[in-house]
mmCIF file of C-alpha atoms and ligand atoms in Angstrom:
data_model
loop_
_atom_site.group_PDB
_atom_site.id
_atom_site.type_symbol
_atom_site.label_atom_id
_atom_site.label_comp_id
_atom_site.label_asym_id
_atom_site.label_seq_id
_atom_site.Cartn_x
_atom_site.Cartn_y
_atom_site.Cartn_z
ATOM 1 C CA MET A 1 -5.797 -49.565 73.678
ATOM 2 C CA GLU A 2 -5.425 -53.453 74.329
ATOM 3 C CA SER A 3 -5.735 -54.470 77.595
ATOM 4 C CA ILE A 4 -2.290 -56.063 79.526
ATOM 5 C CA LEU A 5 -4.927 -58.455 80.646
ATOM 6 C CA LYS A 6 -5.152 -60.149 77.197
ATOM 7 C CA GLY A 7 -4.228 -63.818 77.059
ATOM 8 C CA LYS A 8 -3.552 -64.290 80.980
ATOM 9 C CA HIS A 9 -4.624 -67.297 82.862
ATOM 10 C CA ILE A 10 -6.118 -66.514 85.712
ATOM 11 C CA VAL A 11 -7.582 -69.958 88.108
ATOM 12 C CA LEU A 12 -10.544 -66.949 89.886
ATOM 13 C CA GLY A 13 -11.292 -69.131 92.794
ATOM 14 C CA ILE A 14 -14.821 -69.053 94.840
ATOM 15 C CA THR A 15 -15.811 -69.143 98.469
ATOM 16 C CA GLY A 16 -18.815 -69.481 100.477
ATOM 17 C CA GLY A 17 -19.220 -65.683 101.933
ATOM 18 C CA ILE A 18 -22.225 -63.447 100.486
ATOM 19 C CA ALA A 19 -20.019 -61.480 98.839
ATOM 20 C CA ALA A 20 -19.841 -64.369 96.315
ATOM 21 C CA TYR A 21 -22.391 -62.245 93.546
ATOM 22 C CA LYS A 22 -19.831 -59.866 93.317
ATOM 23 C CA SER A 23 -17.492 -62.639 91.770
ATOM 24 C CA VAL A 24 -20.011 -62.283 88.642
ATOM 25 C CA THR A 25 -18.877 -58.118 88.077
ATOM 26 C CA LEU A 26 -15.553 -59.176 88.667
ATOM 27 C CA LEU A 27 -15.508 -62.905 86.741
ATOM 28 C CA ARG A 28 -17.103 -60.074 83.572
ATOM 29 C CA LEU A 29 -14.543 -57.650 83.688
ATOM 30 C CA LEU A 30 -11.564 -60.305 83.239
ATOM 31 C CA ILE A 31 -13.298 -61.785 80.339
ATOM 32 C CA LYS A 32 -13.820 -58.505 79.105
ATOM 33 C CA ALA A 33 -10.338 -57.621 79.256
ATOM 34 C CA GLY A 34 -9.275 -60.780 77.916
ATOM 35 C CA ALA A 35 -8.016 -62.793 80.175
ATOM 36 C CA GLU A 36 -8.747 -66.676 80.022
ATOM 37 C CA VAL A 37 -10.678 -67.498 83.262
ATOM 38 C CA GLN A 38 -11.104 -71.072 85.410
ATOM 39 C CA VAL A 39 -13.063 -70.664 88.173
ATOM 40 C CA VAL A 40 -12.448 -73.091 91.088
ATOM 41 C CA ILE A 41 -15.354 -72.727 93.599
ATOM 42 C CA THR A 42 -15.300 -74.398 96.994
ATOM 43 C CA PRO A 43 -18.528 -76.706 98.082
ATOM 44 C CA SER A 44 -20.085 -74.006 99.709
ATOM 45 C CA GLY A 45 -19.247 -71.446 97.323
ATOM 46 C CA LYS A 46 -22.048 -73.518 95.051
ATOM 47 C CA GLU A 47 -24.589 -72.126 98.269
ATOM 48 C CA PHE A 48 -23.918 -68.829 97.171
ATOM 49 C CA ILE A 49 -23.796 -68.231 93.573
ATOM 50 C CA THR A 50 -24.093 -70.932 91.451
ATOM 51 C CA PRO A 51 -21.676 -72.506 88.711
ATOM 52 C CA VAL A 52 -23.951 -72.445 85.403
ATOM 53 C CA THR A 53 -23.822 -68.566 85.390
ATOM 54 C CA LEU A 54 -19.542 -68.952 86.314
ATOM 55 C CA ALA A 55 -19.621 -71.708 83.577
ATOM 56 C CA ALA A 56 -21.343 -69.229 81.063
ATOM 57 C CA LEU A 57 -19.581 -66.177 81.603
ATOM 58 C CA SER A 58 -16.472 -67.988 81.863
ATOM 59 C CA GLY A 59 -16.944 -70.497 79.545
ATOM 60 C CA LYS A 60 -15.245 -72.848 81.049
ATOM 61 C CA PRO A 61 -16.810 -76.272 83.225
ATOM 62 C CA VAL A 62 -16.113 -74.230 86.859
ATOM 63 C CA VAL A 63 -14.512 -76.893 88.671
ATOM 64 C CA SER A 64 -14.812 -78.097 92.435
ATOM 65 C CA GLU A 65 -14.381 -81.394 92.817
ATOM 66 C CA PHE A 66 -11.203 -83.447 92.717
ATOM 67 C CA PHE A 67 -13.248 -86.211 90.087
ATOM 68 C CA THR A 68 -16.495 -85.190 88.138
ATOM 69 C CA ALA A 69 -18.518 -88.476 90.293
ATOM 70 C CA ASN A 70 -20.179 -89.644 87.103
ATOM 71 C CA THR A 71 -17.283 -90.047 84.402
ATOM 72 C CA GLY A 72 -14.621 -90.077 87.286
ATOM 73 C CA GLU A 73 -12.972 -87.522 85.320
ATOM 74 C CA TRP A 74 -9.804 -86.145 87.639
ATOM 75 C CA HIS A 75 -9.591 -81.953 87.817
ATOM 76 C CA SER A 76 -5.400 -82.334 88.117
ATOM 77 C CA HIS A 77 -4.551 -79.084 91.135
ATOM 78 C CA VAL A 78 -0.995 -79.215 89.761
ATOM 79 C CA ASP A 79 -1.683 -79.063 86.131
ATOM 80 C CA LEU A 80 -4.059 -75.284 87.447
ATOM 81 C CA GLY A 81 -1.374 -74.882 88.877
ATOM 82 C CA LEU A 82 1.448 -74.551 85.723
ATOM 83 C CA TRP A 83 -1.961 -72.949 83.662
ATOM 84 C CA ALA A 84 -1.786 -69.454 85.855
ATOM 85 C CA ASP A 85 -0.663 -66.845 85.645
ATOM 86 C CA LEU A 86 -2.162 -65.179 88.179
ATOM 87 C CA MET A 87 -4.592 -67.017 91.187
ATOM 88 C CA VAL A 88 -7.156 -64.383 92.816
ATOM 89 C CA ILE A 89 -9.878 -65.337 95.513
ATOM 90 C CA ALA A 90 -12.377 -63.276 95.906
ATOM 91 C CA PRO A 91 -14.383 -63.002 98.137
ATOM 92 C CA ALA A 92 -12.327 -65.508 100.752
ATOM 93 C CA THR A 93 -13.942 -66.540 103.487
ATOM 94 C CA ALA A 94 -12.247 -66.799 107.197
ATOM 95 C CA SER A 95 -12.306 -70.663 107.649
ATOM 96 C CA THR A 96 -10.489 -70.588 103.495
ATOM 97 C CA ILE A 97 -8.088 -67.956 104.665
ATOM 98 C CA GLY A 98 -7.498 -70.444 107.447
ATOM 99 C CA LYS A 99 -7.226 -73.496 106.049
ATOM 100 C CA MET A 100 -4.642 -71.391 103.396
ATOM 101 C CA ALA A 101 -2.735 -70.717 106.460
ATOM 102 C CA ASN A 102 -2.502 -73.604 107.778
ATOM 103 C CA GLY A 103 -1.856 -75.840 104.853
ATOM 104 C CA ILE A 104 -5.628 -78.048 105.660
ATOM 105 C CA ALA A 105 -5.986 -78.936 101.838
ATOM 106 C CA ASP A 106 -9.655 -80.464 102.321
ATOM 107 C CA ASN A 107 -10.733 -78.959 99.283
ATOM 108 C CA MET A 108 -10.087 -77.775 95.272
ATOM 109 C CA LEU A 109 -9.275 -74.725 96.143
ATOM 110 C CA VAL A 110 -7.060 -74.714 99.870
ATOM 111 C CA THR A 111 -5.463 -77.719 97.117
ATOM 112 C CA THR A 112 -4.944 -75.940 94.104
ATOM 113 C CA TYR A 113 -3.998 -72.729 95.815
ATOM 114 C CA LEU A 114 -1.047 -75.029 98.105
ATOM 115 C CA SER A 115 0.070 -76.571 94.416
ATOM 116 C CA ALA A 116 0.331 -72.360 93.040
ATOM 117 C CA LYS A 117 3.576 -70.985 91.556
ATOM 118 C CA GLU A 118 1.889 -67.787 90.493
ATOM 119 C CA HIS A 119 1.335 -64.900 92.618
ATOM 120 C CA VAL A 120 -1.859 -65.159 94.847
ATOM 121 C CA MET A 121 -4.173 -62.502 95.421
ATOM 122 C CA ILE A 122 -7.319 -62.870 98.212
ATOM 123 C CA ALA A 123 -9.673 -60.634 98.961
ATOM 124 C CA PRO A 124 -11.207 -61.625 102.710
ATOM 125 C CA ALA A 125 -14.914 -60.763 103.107
ATOM 126 C CA MET A 126 -16.259 -61.584 106.168
ATOM 127 C CA ASP A 127 -18.466 -60.196 109.744
ATOM 128 C CA LEU A 128 -16.550 -57.362 110.996
ATOM 129 C CA ASP A 129 -16.414 -59.895 114.245
ATOM 130 C CA MET A 130 -14.228 -62.609 112.162
ATOM 131 C CA MET A 131 -12.674 -60.190 110.433
ATOM 132 C CA ALA A 132 -11.766 -58.703 113.662
ATOM 133 C CA HIS A 133 -10.829 -61.718 116.014
ATOM 134 C CA PRO A 134 -6.953 -63.059 116.346
ATOM 135 C CA SER A 135 -6.929 -65.884 114.860
ATOM 136 C CA THR A 136 -7.679 -64.388 111.091
ATOM 137 C CA THR A 137 -5.833 -61.177 111.827
ATOM 138 C CA ARG A 138 -2.791 -63.741 112.475
ATOM 139 C CA ASN A 139 -3.156 -66.054 109.337
ATOM 140 C CA LEU A 140 -3.711 -63.070 107.390
ATOM 141 C CA ALA A 141 -0.245 -62.003 108.076
ATOM 142 C CA THR A 142 1.209 -66.001 108.318
ATOM 143 C CA LEU A 143 -0.430 -65.937 104.039
ATOM 144 C CA ALA A 144 1.075 -62.153 104.072
ATOM 145 C CA SER A 145 4.386 -63.346 104.979
ATOM 146 C CA TYR A 146 3.959 -66.227 102.357
ATOM 147 C CA GLY A 147 3.745 -63.631 99.709
ATOM 148 C CA VAL A 148 0.145 -63.322 99.145
ATOM 149 C CA GLU A 149 -1.225 -60.254 98.418
ATOM 150 C CA ILE A 150 -3.741 -59.447 100.447
ATOM 151 C CA ILE A 151 -6.960 -57.018 99.651
ATOM 152 C CA GLU A 152 -7.949 -55.460 102.699
ATOM 153 C CA PRO A 153 -11.662 -55.773 103.296
ATOM 154 C CA ALA A 154 -12.998 -51.832 103.057
ATOM 155 C CA ALA A 155 -15.046 -50.786 105.852
ATOM 156 C CA GLY A 156 -19.315 -49.883 105.572
ATOM 157 C CA GLU A 157 -22.530 -51.711 105.858
ATOM 158 C CA LEU A 158 -22.625 -55.604 106.070
ATOM 159 C CA ALA A 159 -24.203 -58.320 105.066
ATOM 160 C CA SER A 160 -25.577 -58.215 108.739
ATOM 161 C CA HIS A 161 -26.823 -55.134 109.202
ATOM 162 C CA LEU A 162 -23.965 -54.479 110.989
ATOM 163 C CA VAL A 163 -21.260 -51.064 110.094
ATOM 164 C CA GLY A 164 -17.778 -52.154 109.897
ATOM 165 C CA LYS A 165 -14.754 -53.282 108.461
ATOM 166 C CA GLY A 166 -14.619 -56.216 106.417
ATOM 167 C CA ARG A 167 -16.673 -56.125 103.352
ATOM 168 C CA MET A 168 -14.957 -57.412 100.198
ATOM 169 C CA GLU A 169 -13.615 -54.399 98.026
ATOM 170 C CA GLU A 170 -15.678 -53.952 94.894
ATOM 171 C CA PRO A 171 -14.720 -56.156 91.855
ATOM 172 C CA GLU A 172 -14.086 -52.770 89.811
ATOM 173 C CA LYS A 173 -11.474 -52.092 92.499
ATOM 174 C CA ILE A 174 -10.030 -55.698 92.537
ATOM 175 C CA PHE A 175 -9.796 -55.867 89.449
ATOM 176 C CA GLU A 176 -7.911 -52.362 89.291
ATOM 177 C CA ARG A 177 -5.397 -54.304 91.595
ATOM 178 C CA ILE A 178 -4.723 -57.204 88.698
ATOM 179 C CA GLU A 179 -4.044 -55.041 86.382
ATOM 180 C CA SER A 180 -1.762 -53.325 88.054
ATOM 181 C CA TYR A 181 -0.162 -56.864 89.538
ATOM 182 C CA PHE A 182 0.642 -57.488 86.035
ATOM 183 C CA SER A 183 2.257 -54.775 84.299
ATOM 184 C CA ARG A 184 4.347 -54.647 87.576
ATOM 185 C CA GLN A 185 5.437 -58.359 86.115
ATOM 186 C CA CYS A 186 7.445 -56.700 83.624
ATOM 187 C CA ASP A 187 8.057 -53.276 84.459
ATOM 188 C CA MET A 188 11.826 -53.807 85.928
ATOM 189 C CA GLN A 189 12.539 -55.985 82.981
ATOM 190 C CA GLY A 190 16.518 -55.026 81.598
ATOM 191 C CA LYS A 191 17.208 -52.990 84.450
ATOM 192 C CA ARG A 192 20.065 -54.154 86.982
ATOM 193 C CA VAL A 193 19.346 -54.233 90.984
ATOM 194 C CA ALA A 194 22.469 -54.865 94.013
ATOM 195 C CA ILE A 195 21.117 -54.850 97.363
ATOM 196 C CA THR A 196 22.901 -55.027 100.440
ATOM 197 C CA ALA A 197 21.097 -56.991 103.396
ATOM 198 C CA GLY A 198 21.560 -58.435 106.913
ATOM 199 C CA PRO A 199 23.870 -57.981 109.144
ATOM 200 C CA THR A 200 27.215 -58.103 109.066
ATOM 201 C CA PHE A 201 29.627 -59.689 111.825
ATOM 202 C CA GLU A 202 33.199 -58.298 113.513
ATOM 203 C CA LYS A 203 35.158 -61.618 114.433
ATOM 204 C CA LEU A 204 37.137 -60.706 117.828
ATOM 205 C CA ASP A 205 38.259 -64.601 117.646
ATOM 206 C CA PRO A 206 37.442 -67.996 115.904
ATOM 207 C CA VAL A 207 34.299 -68.252 117.794
ATOM 208 C CA ARG A 208 32.757 -64.302 119.514
ATOM 209 C CA PHE A 209 32.010 -61.261 117.622
ATOM 210 C CA ILE A 210 30.289 -58.281 117.257
ATOM 211 C CA GLY A 211 27.169 -58.446 115.133
ATOM 212 C CA ASN A 212 23.466 -56.681 115.796
ATOM 213 C CA TYR A 213 19.746 -58.571 115.702
ATOM 214 C CA SER A 214 19.358 -57.279 112.019
ATOM 215 C CA THR A 215 17.582 -60.658 109.726
ATOM 216 C CA GLY A 216 17.924 -59.788 106.841
ATOM 217 C CA LYS A 217 14.450 -59.982 105.547
ATOM 218 C CA MET A 218 13.808 -56.266 104.324
ATOM 219 C CA GLY A 219 16.844 -56.830 101.982
ATOM 220 C CA PHE A 220 15.462 -60.431 101.088
ATOM 221 C CA ALA A 221 11.757 -59.003 100.038
ATOM 222 C CA LEU A 222 12.791 -56.170 98.513
ATOM 223 C CA ALA A 223 15.198 -58.644 96.244
ATOM 224 C CA GLU A 224 11.927 -61.029 95.493
ATOM 225 C CA GLU A 225 10.429 -58.168 94.537
ATOM 226 C CA CYS A 226 12.599 -56.453 91.880
ATOM 227 C CA ALA A 227 13.318 -60.010 91.165
ATOM 228 C CA GLU A 228 9.864 -60.823 90.064
ATOM 229 C CA ARG A 229 9.806 -58.261 88.406
ATOM 230 C CA GLY A 230 11.851 -58.834 86.134
ATOM 231 C CA ALA A 231 14.658 -56.824 87.308
ATOM 232 C CA GLU A 232 18.464 -59.389 87.611
ATOM 233 C CA VAL A 233 19.236 -58.498 91.560
ATOM 234 C CA THR A 234 22.957 -59.394 93.300
ATOM 235 C CA LEU A 235 22.128 -59.380 96.617
ATOM 236 C CA ILE A 236 25.493 -58.795 99.362
ATOM 237 C CA CYS A 237 24.885 -60.198 102.665
ATOM 238 C CA GLY A 238 25.934 -60.861 105.614
ATOM 239 C CA PRO A 239 25.302 -63.605 108.072
ATOM 240 C CA VAL A 240 21.991 -64.957 108.111
ATOM 241 C CA SER A 241 19.005 -67.826 108.111
ATOM 242 C CA LEU A 242 17.618 -67.011 104.856
ATOM 243 C CA GLU A 243 16.932 -69.041 101.627
ATOM 244 C CA ILE A 244 15.999 -67.618 98.430
ATOM 245 C CA SER A 245 15.836 -68.988 95.213
ATOM 246 C CA HIS A 246 15.080 -67.450 92.344
ATOM 247 C CA PRO A 247 17.078 -67.096 88.673
ATOM 248 C CA ASN A 248 16.995 -63.464 88.673
ATOM 249 C CA ILE A 249 18.600 -63.217 91.983
ATOM 250 C CA ARG A 250 22.390 -64.123 92.418
ATOM 251 C CA ARG A 251 23.762 -64.562 96.389
ATOM 252 C CA ILE A 252 26.633 -63.188 97.350
ATOM 253 C CA ASN A 253 27.407 -63.916 101.251
ATOM 254 C CA VAL A 254 29.768 -62.126 103.550
ATOM 255 C CA GLU A 255 30.322 -61.807 106.550
ATOM 256 C CA SER A 256 32.043 -58.322 107.924
ATOM 257 C CA ALA A 257 31.974 -54.712 106.558
ATOM 258 C CA ARG A 258 34.662 -54.674 105.242
ATOM 259 C CA GLU A 259 33.568 -57.962 102.484
ATOM 260 C CA MET A 260 30.544 -56.619 101.956
ATOM 261 C CA LEU A 261 32.128 -53.318 100.113
ATOM 262 C CA GLU A 262 34.914 -55.727 98.464
ATOM 263 C CA ALA A 263 31.698 -57.586 96.722
ATOM 264 C CA SER A 264 29.740 -54.516 96.366
ATOM 265 C CA LYS A 265 31.263 -52.401 94.432
ATOM 266 C CA GLU A 266 31.627 -53.957 91.136
ATOM 267 C CA PRO A 267 27.383 -55.252 91.891
ATOM 268 C CA PHE A 268 26.469 -51.506 92.274
ATOM 269 C CA SER A 269 29.015 -49.684 89.685
ATOM 270 C CA LYS A 270 26.792 -51.526 87.259
ATOM 271 C CA ALA A 271 23.293 -51.080 88.949
ATOM 272 C CA ASP A 272 20.792 -49.453 87.209
ATOM 273 C CA ILE A 273 19.269 -49.272 90.923
ATOM 274 C CA GLY A 274 21.288 -49.898 94.384
ATOM 275 C CA ILE A 275 19.760 -50.240 97.871
ATOM 276 C CA PHE A 276 21.961 -50.216 100.513
ATOM 277 C CA SER A 277 19.784 -51.927 103.234
ATOM 278 C CA ALA A 278 22.060 -53.760 105.729
ATOM 279 C CA ALA A 279 22.856 -53.021 108.999
ATOM 280 C CA VAL A 280 26.332 -52.652 108.522
ATOM 281 C CA ALA A 281 28.198 -52.748 112.192
ATOM 282 C CA ASP A 282 30.273 -49.134 112.786
ATOM 283 C CA TYR A 283 33.061 -50.372 114.262
ATOM 284 C CA ARG A 284 34.666 -53.626 113.810
ATOM 285 C CA PRO A 285 37.068 -54.407 117.182
ATOM 286 C CA GLU A 286 40.824 -53.204 116.128
ATOM 287 C CA MET A 287 42.720 -56.581 117.215
ATOM 288 C CA ARG A 288 41.584 -59.776 115.781
ATOM 289 C CA ALA A 289 42.729 -62.828 117.709
ATOM 290 C CA ASP A 290 44.118 -66.115 115.909
ATOM 291 C CA SER A 291 42.558 -68.537 118.747
ATOM 292 C CA LYS A 292 39.884 -68.036 121.534
ATOM 293 C CA ILE A 293 40.161 -65.358 123.946
ATOM 294 C CA LYS A 294 40.952 -66.947 127.109
ATOM 295 C CA ARG A 295 39.262 -66.060 130.348
ATOM 296 C CA GLU A 296 41.788 -67.478 132.752
ATOM 297 C CA GLY A 297 43.749 -64.474 135.089
ATOM 298 C CA VAL A 298 41.335 -61.802 133.124
ATOM 299 C CA ASP A 299 39.432 -60.168 135.262
ATOM 300 C CA ASP A 300 38.357 -57.130 132.993
ATOM 301 C CA MET A 301 39.361 -56.186 129.069
ATOM 302 C CA THR A 302 39.019 -53.368 127.115
ATOM 303 C CA LEU A 303 38.134 -53.714 123.799
ATOM 304 C CA HIS A 304 39.829 -51.003 120.986
ATOM 305 C CA LEU A 305 37.376 -50.665 118.165
ATOM 306 C CA VAL A 306 38.380 -48.498 114.516
ATOM 307 C CA LYS A 307 35.227 -47.198 112.176
ATOM 308 C CA ASN A 308 34.436 -49.756 109.753
ATOM 309 C CA PRO A 309 34.124 -48.224 106.009
ATOM 310 C CA ASP A 310 30.765 -46.662 105.188
ATOM 311 C CA ILE A 311 29.207 -49.203 102.597
ATOM 312 C CA ALA A 312 26.590 -46.612 100.907
ATOM 313 C CA ALA A 313 28.138 -43.355 101.449
ATOM 314 C CA THR A 314 31.420 -44.685 99.682
ATOM 315 C CA LEU A 315 29.883 -46.525 97.051
ATOM 316 C CA ALA A 316 26.854 -43.811 96.191
ATOM 317 C CA ALA A 317 29.960 -40.993 96.189
ATOM 318 C CA ASP A 318 30.857 -42.079 92.990
ATOM 319 C CA LYS A 319 27.004 -42.699 91.883
ATOM 320 C CA ARG A 320 26.697 -42.040 88.013
ATOM 321 C CA VAL A 321 23.621 -39.571 87.290
ATOM 322 C CA ASP A 322 21.607 -43.174 85.725
ATOM 323 C CA GLN A 323 21.333 -44.704 89.024
ATOM 324 C CA LYS A 324 19.823 -44.516 91.402
ATOM 325 C CA PHE A 325 20.964 -45.065 94.825
ATOM 326 C CA VAL A 326 18.604 -45.855 98.050
ATOM 327 C CA GLY A 327 19.263 -46.057 102.093
ATOM 328 C CA PHE A 328 17.640 -46.987 105.497
ATOM 329 C CA ALA A 329 17.438 -44.708 108.586
ATOM 330 C CA LEU A 330 16.233 -47.346 111.178
ATOM 331 C CA GLU A 331 16.385 -44.612 114.756
ATOM 332 C CA THR A 332 15.720 -44.473 118.164
ATOM 333 C CA ASP A 333 15.327 -40.534 118.271
ATOM 334 C CA HIS A 334 15.344 -37.238 116.038
ATOM 335 C CA GLU A 335 14.777 -40.173 113.756
ATOM 336 C CA HIS A 336 12.783 -37.704 110.676
ATOM 337 C CA GLU A 337 16.164 -35.396 111.336
ATOM 338 C CA ASN A 338 18.647 -37.718 110.716
ATOM 339 C CA ALA A 339 16.942 -39.325 108.021
ATOM 340 C CA VAL A 340 17.260 -36.109 106.082
ATOM 341 C CA LYS A 341 21.219 -35.722 107.003
ATOM 342 C CA LYS A 342 21.423 -39.240 105.532
ATOM 343 C CA LEU A 343 20.318 -38.245 102.173
ATOM 344 C CA THR A 344 22.576 -35.520 101.336
ATOM 345 C CA LYS A 345 25.316 -36.733 103.501
ATOM 346 C CA LYS A 346 25.746 -39.931 101.943
ATOM 347 C CA ASN A 347 24.798 -38.598 98.327
ATOM 348 C CA LEU A 348 21.249 -41.007 98.147
ATOM 349 C CA ASP A 349 18.215 -40.152 95.804
ATOM 350 C CA MET A 350 15.870 -41.760 98.557
ATOM 351 C CA VAL A 351 15.735 -42.907 102.201
ATOM 352 C CA VAL A 352 13.152 -45.080 104.088
ATOM 353 C CA LEU A 353 13.221 -44.715 107.590
ATOM 354 C CA ASN A 354 11.532 -46.793 109.679
ATOM 355 C CA SER A 355 11.332 -46.138 113.515
ATOM 356 C CA LEU A 356 12.523 -48.228 116.361
ATOM 357 C CA ASN A 357 9.478 -47.070 117.923
ATOM 358 C CA ASP A 358 6.654 -48.265 115.674
ATOM 359 C CA LYS A 359 4.896 -51.398 117.099
ATOM 360 C CA GLY A 360 6.099 -54.583 114.105
ATOM 361 C CA ALA A 361 8.335 -52.004 112.674
ATOM 362 C CA GLY A 362 12.392 -52.846 112.409
ATOM 363 C CA PHE A 363 14.528 -56.207 113.240
ATOM 364 C CA GLY A 364 13.088 -59.461 113.145
ATOM 365 C CA THR A 365 9.297 -58.893 112.971
ATOM 366 C CA ASP A 366 7.760 -59.285 109.242
ATOM 367 C CA THR A 367 5.984 -56.370 109.521
ATOM 368 C CA ASN A 368 7.487 -52.584 108.877
ATOM 369 C CA LYS A 369 6.351 -49.103 109.202
ATOM 370 C CA ILE A 370 7.937 -46.999 106.885
ATOM 371 C CA THR A 371 8.285 -43.152 105.790
ATOM 372 C CA ILE A 372 10.138 -43.029 101.964
ATOM 373 C CA ILE A 373 11.829 -39.509 101.809
ATOM 374 C CA ARG A 374 12.893 -38.080 98.481
ATOM 375 C CA ARG A 375 16.294 -36.020 97.517
ATOM 376 C CA ASP A 376 13.034 -33.184 96.095
ATOM 377 C CA GLY A 377 11.996 -33.173 99.953
ATOM 378 C CA THR A 378 8.962 -34.332 99.435
ATOM 379 C CA GLU A 379 8.049 -37.765 101.125
ATOM 380 C CA THR A 380 5.338 -40.806 101.548
ATOM 381 C CA THR A 381 4.030 -42.434 105.080
ATOM 382 C CA PHE A 382 2.701 -46.034 105.006
ATOM 383 C CA PRO A 383 0.385 -47.982 107.818
ATOM 384 C CA LEU A 384 2.261 -51.259 108.542
ATOM 385 C CA LYS A 385 2.406 -53.359 106.037
ATOM 386 C CA SER A 386 4.106 -57.321 105.683
ATOM 387 C CA LYS A 387 7.601 -56.561 104.556
ATOM 388 C CA ARG A 388 6.753 -57.560 100.995
ATOM 389 C CA GLU A 389 4.014 -55.295 100.361
ATOM 390 C CA VAL A 390 6.710 -52.739 101.599
ATOM 391 C CA ALA A 391 9.183 -53.650 99.234
ATOM 392 C CA ARG A 392 6.153 -53.303 96.981
ATOM 393 C CA ASP A 393 6.291 -49.782 97.702
ATOM 394 C CA ILE A 394 10.114 -48.987 98.123
ATOM 395 C CA ILE A 395 10.454 -50.360 94.514
ATOM 396 C CA ASP A 396 6.751 -48.972 92.515
ATOM 397 C CA GLY A 397 8.389 -45.095 94.308
ATOM 398 C CA LEU A 398 11.471 -45.655 93.139
ATOM 399 C CA ILE A 399 10.257 -46.483 89.405
ATOM 400 C CA ARG A 400 7.353 -44.449 88.685
HETATM 401 O O1 C5P B 501 24.470 -43.574 109.513
HETATM 402 P P1 C5P B 501 23.343 -44.562 109.456
HETATM 403 O O2 C5P B 501 24.239 -46.174 109.661
HETATM 404 O O3 C5P B 501 22.079 -44.992 110.208
HETATM 405 O O4 C5P B 501 22.930 -45.566 107.838
HETATM 406 C C1 C5P B 501 22.270 -46.162 106.992
HETATM 407 C C2 C5P B 501 22.002 -46.924 105.384
HETATM 408 O O5 C5P B 501 23.979 -46.245 105.174
HETATM 409 C C3 C5P B 501 21.838 -47.832 105.570
HETATM 410 O O6 C5P B 501 21.356 -47.647 103.710
HETATM 411 C C4 C5P B 501 23.069 -48.890 105.627
HETATM 412 O O7 C5P B 501 22.087 -49.681 104.763
HETATM 413 C C5 C5P B 501 23.700 -47.569 104.783
HETATM 414 N N1 C5P B 501 25.196 -48.335 105.804
HETATM 415 C C6 C5P B 501 26.710 -48.910 104.909
HETATM 416 N N2 C5P B 501 27.514 -48.964 105.701
HETATM 417 C C7 C5P B 501 27.685 -48.969 107.438
HETATM 418 C C8 C5P B 501 27.167 -48.076 107.465
HETATM 419 C C9 C5P B 501 25.547 -47.752 107.008
HETATM 420 O O8 C5P B 501 26.264 -49.040 104.362
HETATM 421 N N3 C5P B 501 29.458 -48.512 107.330
#
């Protein structure tokens, strides 16, 4: 069978770590699968592996400097970024990770990364103390929030003879991740997805509202993931300060729960996949004042609230057999039990449970820790990951 990598353009970035020798195997695997590979190596990478080997295996001169010293030939990082379908940096040292996270473009590889429009994967490799240093952790989290896919290093014996986490993932495993990326690329082609995201604001008067802390990050990450996999996405979002721009994403801005329901009806009826990630206000003030409520002469006040429609339950009630709908459950107690109840009560196919008891999960964070609970009773718990990676797990769970 023809490899999915045939004819794909891959920039393979190599930095200065002992694991650079393993990149030769990765390069061989890519070439054997029919990919075109352009190696970009950092100056210190060349201390570990010779460009001659890499050029011979890839069939292309290795790029390292901004220009060739004797001829003045300019190597354009912008052109490389446009040429590539994927950029993989393996090994990625602490130094390169730090530069990438902070925009320090002092070599050809980091400059290429900064101009890259395509997906980027990195396979970190370093000593265990460097790996565990807070700056590495922070830089990796920053890169993950930019959408960089991090191929976690394995634990084992390191070049320093210390044993711990920091060893670059094996080339075969990195190769599998690359294959999986390209097969994900088109696995939602022709599918329609509708997503609700963010909070809803329920007006009290022209300047005040009842709202919640949702930032919309999880819903936006889901929209991006689906769009990049080829789906046509309609994102119906409450008031959020996030930007999104992808030709496959149509964004509809709403404010209240009732507006969200109205705007969602058509996109959800046409969707193959519907995702309810919005934190919808359960209640709204019964009365909305037309002018600002004054405090003069008023010592206390009672707000009478009335129930908002349940968007998920309303739209999923008419769900067709060819549609799959997913809801979220954010709970503070009896979380599992409540999430399971939601599945049947709201006629959903899957509930994504994230607990406020988990550090790094829930509102406003860039990370999330989820358990997927399916209609057939099976469930999967994932470790703490960036919201983009969580989005990938949710979509994989839905369509694979
Ligand atoms: O019932 P609960 O609010 O815990 O359920 C959460 C799920 O239901 C989420 O998927 C949320 O987007 C959806 N929901 C909704 N409309 C509401 C309340 C919740 O779509 N009014």
